[in-house]
GROMACS .gro file of C-alpha atoms in nm:
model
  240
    1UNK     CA    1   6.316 -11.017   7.630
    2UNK     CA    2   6.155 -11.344   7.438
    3UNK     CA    3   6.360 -11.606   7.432
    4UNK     CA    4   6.561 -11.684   7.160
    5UNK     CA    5   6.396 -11.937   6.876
    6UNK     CA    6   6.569 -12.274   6.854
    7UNK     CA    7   6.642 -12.484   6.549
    8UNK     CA    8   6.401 -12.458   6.251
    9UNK     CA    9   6.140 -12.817   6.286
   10UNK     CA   10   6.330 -12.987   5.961
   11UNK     CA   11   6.694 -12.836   6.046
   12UNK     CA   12   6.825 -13.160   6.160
   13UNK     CA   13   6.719 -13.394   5.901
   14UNK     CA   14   7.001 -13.425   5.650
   15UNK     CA   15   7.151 -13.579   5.953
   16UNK     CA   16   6.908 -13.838   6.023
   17UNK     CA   17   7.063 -14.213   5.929
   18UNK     CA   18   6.892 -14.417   5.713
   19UNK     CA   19   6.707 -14.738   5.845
   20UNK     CA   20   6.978 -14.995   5.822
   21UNK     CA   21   6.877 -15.339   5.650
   22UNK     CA   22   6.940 -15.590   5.915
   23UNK     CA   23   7.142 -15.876   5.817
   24UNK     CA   24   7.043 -16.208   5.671
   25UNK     CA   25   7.118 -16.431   5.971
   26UNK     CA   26   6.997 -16.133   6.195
   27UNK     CA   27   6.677 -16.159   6.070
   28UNK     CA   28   6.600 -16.563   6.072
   29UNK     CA   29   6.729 -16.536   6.408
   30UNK     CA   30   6.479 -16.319   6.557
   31UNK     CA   31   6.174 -16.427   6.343
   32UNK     CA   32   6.265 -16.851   6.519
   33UNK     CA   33   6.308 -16.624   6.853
   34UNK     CA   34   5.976 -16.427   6.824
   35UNK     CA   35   5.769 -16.740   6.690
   36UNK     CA   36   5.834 -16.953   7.030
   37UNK     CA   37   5.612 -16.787   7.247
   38UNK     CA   38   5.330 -16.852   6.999
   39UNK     CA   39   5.369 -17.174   6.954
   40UNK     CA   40   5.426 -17.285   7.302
   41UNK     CA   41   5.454 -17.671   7.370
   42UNK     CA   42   5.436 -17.754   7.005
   43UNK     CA   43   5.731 -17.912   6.926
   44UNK     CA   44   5.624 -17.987   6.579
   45UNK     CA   45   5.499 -17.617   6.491
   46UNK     CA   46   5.866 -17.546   6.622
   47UNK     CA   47   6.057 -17.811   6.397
   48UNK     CA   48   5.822 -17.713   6.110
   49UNK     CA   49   5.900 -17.326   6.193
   50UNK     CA   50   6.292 -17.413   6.160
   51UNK     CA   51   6.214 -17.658   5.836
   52UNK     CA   52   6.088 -17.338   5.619
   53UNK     CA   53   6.351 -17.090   5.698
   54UNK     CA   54   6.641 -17.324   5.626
   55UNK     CA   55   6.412 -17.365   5.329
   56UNK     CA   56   6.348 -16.991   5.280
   57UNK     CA   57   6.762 -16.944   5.298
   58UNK     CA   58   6.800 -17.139   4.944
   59UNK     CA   59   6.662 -16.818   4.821
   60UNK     CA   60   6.720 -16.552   5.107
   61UNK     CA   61   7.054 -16.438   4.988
   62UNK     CA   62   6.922 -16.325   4.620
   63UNK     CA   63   6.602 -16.155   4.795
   64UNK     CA   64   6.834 -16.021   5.034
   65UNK     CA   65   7.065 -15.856   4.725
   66UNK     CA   66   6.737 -15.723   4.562
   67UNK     CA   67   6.628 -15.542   4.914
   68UNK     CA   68   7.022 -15.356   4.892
   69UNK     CA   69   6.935 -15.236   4.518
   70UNK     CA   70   6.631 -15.157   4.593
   71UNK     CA   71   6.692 -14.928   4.922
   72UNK     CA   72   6.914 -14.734   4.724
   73UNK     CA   73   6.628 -14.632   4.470
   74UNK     CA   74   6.433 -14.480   4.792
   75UNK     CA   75   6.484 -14.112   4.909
   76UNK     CA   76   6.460 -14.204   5.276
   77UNK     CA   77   6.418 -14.537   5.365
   78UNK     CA   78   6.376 -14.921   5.232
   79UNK     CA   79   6.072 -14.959   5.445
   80UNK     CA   80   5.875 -14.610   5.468
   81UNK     CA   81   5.664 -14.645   5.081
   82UNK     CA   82   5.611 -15.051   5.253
   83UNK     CA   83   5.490 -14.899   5.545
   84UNK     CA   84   5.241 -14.652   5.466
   85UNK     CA   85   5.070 -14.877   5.186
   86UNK     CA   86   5.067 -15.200   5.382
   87UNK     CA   87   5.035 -15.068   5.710
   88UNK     CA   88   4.813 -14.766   5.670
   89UNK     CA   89   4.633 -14.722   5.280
   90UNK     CA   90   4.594 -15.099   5.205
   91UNK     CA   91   4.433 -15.205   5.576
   92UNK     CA   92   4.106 -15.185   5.556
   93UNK     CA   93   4.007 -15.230   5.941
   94UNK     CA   94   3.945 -14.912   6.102
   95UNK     CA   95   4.273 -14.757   6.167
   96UNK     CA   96   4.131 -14.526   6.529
   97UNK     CA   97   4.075 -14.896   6.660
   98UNK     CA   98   4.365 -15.087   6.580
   99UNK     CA   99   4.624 -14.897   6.506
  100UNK     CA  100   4.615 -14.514   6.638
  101UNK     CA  101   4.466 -14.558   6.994
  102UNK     CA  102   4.306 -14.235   7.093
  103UNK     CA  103   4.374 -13.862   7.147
  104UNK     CA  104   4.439 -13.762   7.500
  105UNK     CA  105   4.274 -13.418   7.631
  106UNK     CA  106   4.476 -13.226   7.931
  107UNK     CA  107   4.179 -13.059   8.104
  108UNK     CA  108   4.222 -12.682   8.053
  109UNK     CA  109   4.103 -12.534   8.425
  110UNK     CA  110   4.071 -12.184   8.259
  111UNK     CA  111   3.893 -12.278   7.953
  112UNK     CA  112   3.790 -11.945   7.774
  113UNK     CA  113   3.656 -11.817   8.139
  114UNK     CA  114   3.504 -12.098   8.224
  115UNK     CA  115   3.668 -12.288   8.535
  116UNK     CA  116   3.484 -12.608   8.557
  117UNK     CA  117   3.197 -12.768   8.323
  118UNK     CA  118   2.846 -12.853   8.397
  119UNK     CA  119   2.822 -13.093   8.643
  120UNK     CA  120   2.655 -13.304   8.421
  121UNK     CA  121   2.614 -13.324   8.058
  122UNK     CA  122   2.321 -13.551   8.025
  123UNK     CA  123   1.983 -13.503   7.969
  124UNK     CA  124   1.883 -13.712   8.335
  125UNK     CA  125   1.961 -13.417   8.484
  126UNK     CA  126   1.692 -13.127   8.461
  127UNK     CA  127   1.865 -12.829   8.654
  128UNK     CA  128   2.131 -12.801   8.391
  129UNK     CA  129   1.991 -12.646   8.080
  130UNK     CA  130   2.376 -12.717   7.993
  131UNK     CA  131   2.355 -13.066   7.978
  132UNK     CA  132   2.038 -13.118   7.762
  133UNK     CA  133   2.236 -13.230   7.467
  134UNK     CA  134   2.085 -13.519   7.335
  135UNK     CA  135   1.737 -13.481   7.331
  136UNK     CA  136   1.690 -13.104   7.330
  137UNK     CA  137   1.952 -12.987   7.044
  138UNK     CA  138   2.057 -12.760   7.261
  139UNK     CA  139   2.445 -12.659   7.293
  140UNK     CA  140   2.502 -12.448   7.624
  141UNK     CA  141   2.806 -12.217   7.729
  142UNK     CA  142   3.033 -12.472   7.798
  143UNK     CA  143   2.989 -12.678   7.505
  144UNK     CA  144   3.018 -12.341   7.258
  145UNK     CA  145   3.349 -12.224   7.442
  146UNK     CA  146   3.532 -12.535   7.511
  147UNK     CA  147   3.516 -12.571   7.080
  148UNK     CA  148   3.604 -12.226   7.029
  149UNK     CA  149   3.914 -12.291   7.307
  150UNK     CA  150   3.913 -12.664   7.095
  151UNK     CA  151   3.976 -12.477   6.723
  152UNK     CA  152   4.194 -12.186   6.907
  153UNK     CA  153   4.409 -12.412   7.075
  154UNK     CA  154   4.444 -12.650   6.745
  155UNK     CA  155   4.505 -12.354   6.494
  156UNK     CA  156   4.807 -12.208   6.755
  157UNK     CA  157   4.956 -12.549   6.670
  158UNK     CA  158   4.912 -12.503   6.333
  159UNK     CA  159   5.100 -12.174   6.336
  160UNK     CA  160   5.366 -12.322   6.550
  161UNK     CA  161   5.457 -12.607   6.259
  162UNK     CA  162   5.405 -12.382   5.952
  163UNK     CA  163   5.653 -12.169   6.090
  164UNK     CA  164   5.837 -12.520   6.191
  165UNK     CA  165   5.906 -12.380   6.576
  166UNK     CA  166   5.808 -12.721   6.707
  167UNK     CA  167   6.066 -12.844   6.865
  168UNK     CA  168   6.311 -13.142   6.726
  169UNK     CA  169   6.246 -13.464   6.880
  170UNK     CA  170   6.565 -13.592   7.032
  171UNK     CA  171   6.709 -13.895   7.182
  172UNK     CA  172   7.043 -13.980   7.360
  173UNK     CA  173   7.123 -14.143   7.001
  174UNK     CA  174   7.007 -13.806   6.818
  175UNK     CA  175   6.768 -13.674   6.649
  176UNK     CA  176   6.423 -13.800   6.543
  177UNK     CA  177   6.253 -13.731   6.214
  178UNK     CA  178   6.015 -13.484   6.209
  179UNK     CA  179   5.844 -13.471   5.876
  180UNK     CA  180   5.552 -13.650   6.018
  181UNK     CA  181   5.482 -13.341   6.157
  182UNK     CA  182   5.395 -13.145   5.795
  183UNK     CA  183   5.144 -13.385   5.729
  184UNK     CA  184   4.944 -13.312   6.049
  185UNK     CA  185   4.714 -13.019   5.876
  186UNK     CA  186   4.606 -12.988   5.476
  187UNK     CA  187   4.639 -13.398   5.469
  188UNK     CA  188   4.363 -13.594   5.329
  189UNK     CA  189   4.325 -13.999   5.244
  190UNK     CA  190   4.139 -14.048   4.923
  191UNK     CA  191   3.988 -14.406   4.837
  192UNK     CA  192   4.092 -14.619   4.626
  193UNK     CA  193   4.065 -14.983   4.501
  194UNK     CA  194   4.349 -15.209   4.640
  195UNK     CA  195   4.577 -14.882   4.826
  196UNK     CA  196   4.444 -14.545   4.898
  197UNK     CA  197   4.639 -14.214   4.835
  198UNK     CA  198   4.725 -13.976   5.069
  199UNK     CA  199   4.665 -13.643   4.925
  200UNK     CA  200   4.813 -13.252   5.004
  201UNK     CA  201   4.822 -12.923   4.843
  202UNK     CA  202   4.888 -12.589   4.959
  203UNK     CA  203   4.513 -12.510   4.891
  204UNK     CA  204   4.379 -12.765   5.183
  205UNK     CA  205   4.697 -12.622   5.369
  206UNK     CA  206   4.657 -12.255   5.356
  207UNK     CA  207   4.290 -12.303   5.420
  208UNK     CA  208   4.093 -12.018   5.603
  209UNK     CA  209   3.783 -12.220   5.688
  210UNK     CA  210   3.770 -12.572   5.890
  211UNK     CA  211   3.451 -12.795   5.879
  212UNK     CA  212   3.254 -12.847   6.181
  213UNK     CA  213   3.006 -13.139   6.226
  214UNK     CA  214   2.698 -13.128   6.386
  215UNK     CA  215   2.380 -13.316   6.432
  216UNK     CA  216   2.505 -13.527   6.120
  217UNK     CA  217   2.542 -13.191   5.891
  218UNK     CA  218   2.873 -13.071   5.804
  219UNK     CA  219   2.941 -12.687   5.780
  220UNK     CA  220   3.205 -12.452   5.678
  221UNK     CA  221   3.335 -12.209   5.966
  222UNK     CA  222   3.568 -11.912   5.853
  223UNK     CA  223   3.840 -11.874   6.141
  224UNK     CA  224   4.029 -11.591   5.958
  225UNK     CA  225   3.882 -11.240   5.877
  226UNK     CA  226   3.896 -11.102   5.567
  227UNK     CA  227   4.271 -10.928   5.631
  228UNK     CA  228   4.394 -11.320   5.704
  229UNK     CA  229   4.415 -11.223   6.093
  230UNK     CA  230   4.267 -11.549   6.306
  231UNK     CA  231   3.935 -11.460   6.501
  232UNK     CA  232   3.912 -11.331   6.851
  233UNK     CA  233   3.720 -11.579   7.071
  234UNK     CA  234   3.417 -11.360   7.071
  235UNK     CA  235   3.347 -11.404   6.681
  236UNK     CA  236   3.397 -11.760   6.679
  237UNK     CA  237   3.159 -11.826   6.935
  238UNK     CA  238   2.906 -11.624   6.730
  239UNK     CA  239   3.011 -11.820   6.417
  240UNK     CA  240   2.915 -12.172   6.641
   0.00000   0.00000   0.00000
């Protein structure tokens, strides 16, 4: 018997609270707190530190009254529209760098029927027609199943959040929003002077194809069959 499916990906988020706006004093409280560890010994970077935000407080409360009215203009929170342009679509360093870290890999030990890779997958090593990469243009066994396991594995989890069967994110307080999770697949950025846009339609979403890059050339892989049925293994490989 399969187990029984639990609670739809987006069931729980009509109950999600909405980011609370910290109070005034709250605020000018932590912001002298987090500012003495920077300044260290500096007395006078401290005094000048507590100068401008009994200055800033002349005019805090009517910002503060402008934040309220505002956050109840927003259909989630007072700081997500903030956060994506200022933290995301308006930074222009490079985001893999400094602000998402990396993607971590579990090693598969049966990937596609292969149990281990080449021992080496460098071109120093002549015994491994495998591992002449670089210089050769040459992609071996390993490298063609371990991207058709790679695009298998990714379009499962693709299927598992367009039929929203991921599960909900919860912690001792409750639940955790999960609508970052539609944005995963179909999502684009496009350029644009001053803040970029993030862009998504059902076309990129229901897309039957996925882009494969290679040698500095880009091409278009089908991973469906005509019928809409995903690819065995086999086909793909051919396709790569």
């Amino acid at each position: 018997m399969s187990p029984k499916p639990g609670p739809h990906m987006l069931s729980m988020q009509s109950k999600l609270p909405r980011l609370p706006i910290p109070p005034l004093k709250q605020t000018i409280d932590k912001h002298l707190e987090a500012i003495v560890p920077i300044v260290g010994d500096d007395q006078a970077a401290l005094a000048d530190s507590h100068k401008r935000a009994t200055e800033f407080l002349k005019v805090a409360d009517r910002l503060q009254q402008r934040l309220i009215a505002y956050e109840k203009t927003q259909p989630n929170s007072w700081l997500e529209r903030w956060w994506f342009d200022y933290a995301y679509l308006s930074w222009r360093e490079g985001l893999c760098i400094n602000s998402n870290y990396w993607i971590a890999f579990v090693e598969d030990p049966h990937a596609y029927g292969l149990a281990t890779p080449a021992s080496a997958l460098v071109p120093s090593n002549p015994e491994h027609r495998q591992g002449k990469v670089w210089d050769s243009r040459e992609y071996g066994e390993f490298q063609i199943r371990r991207a058709v396991k790679f695009i298998q594995k990714t379009l499962d989890y693709k299927d598992l959040v367009a039929e929203g069967r991921i599960p909900v994110d919860m912690t001792r307080a409750g639940p955790l929003c999960m609508d970052q999770y539609t944005r995963i697949f179909g999502t684009t950025r496009i350029p644009r002077m001053g803040c970029d846009e993030i862009r998504q339609d059902k076309v990129t979403t229901n897309a039957r194809t996925i882009t494969v890059i290679v040698e500095d050339q880009l091409y278009s892989v089908e991973v469906y069959d005509g019928a809409g049925h995903r690819k065995p293994d086999g086909d793909l490989e051919a396709e790569l």
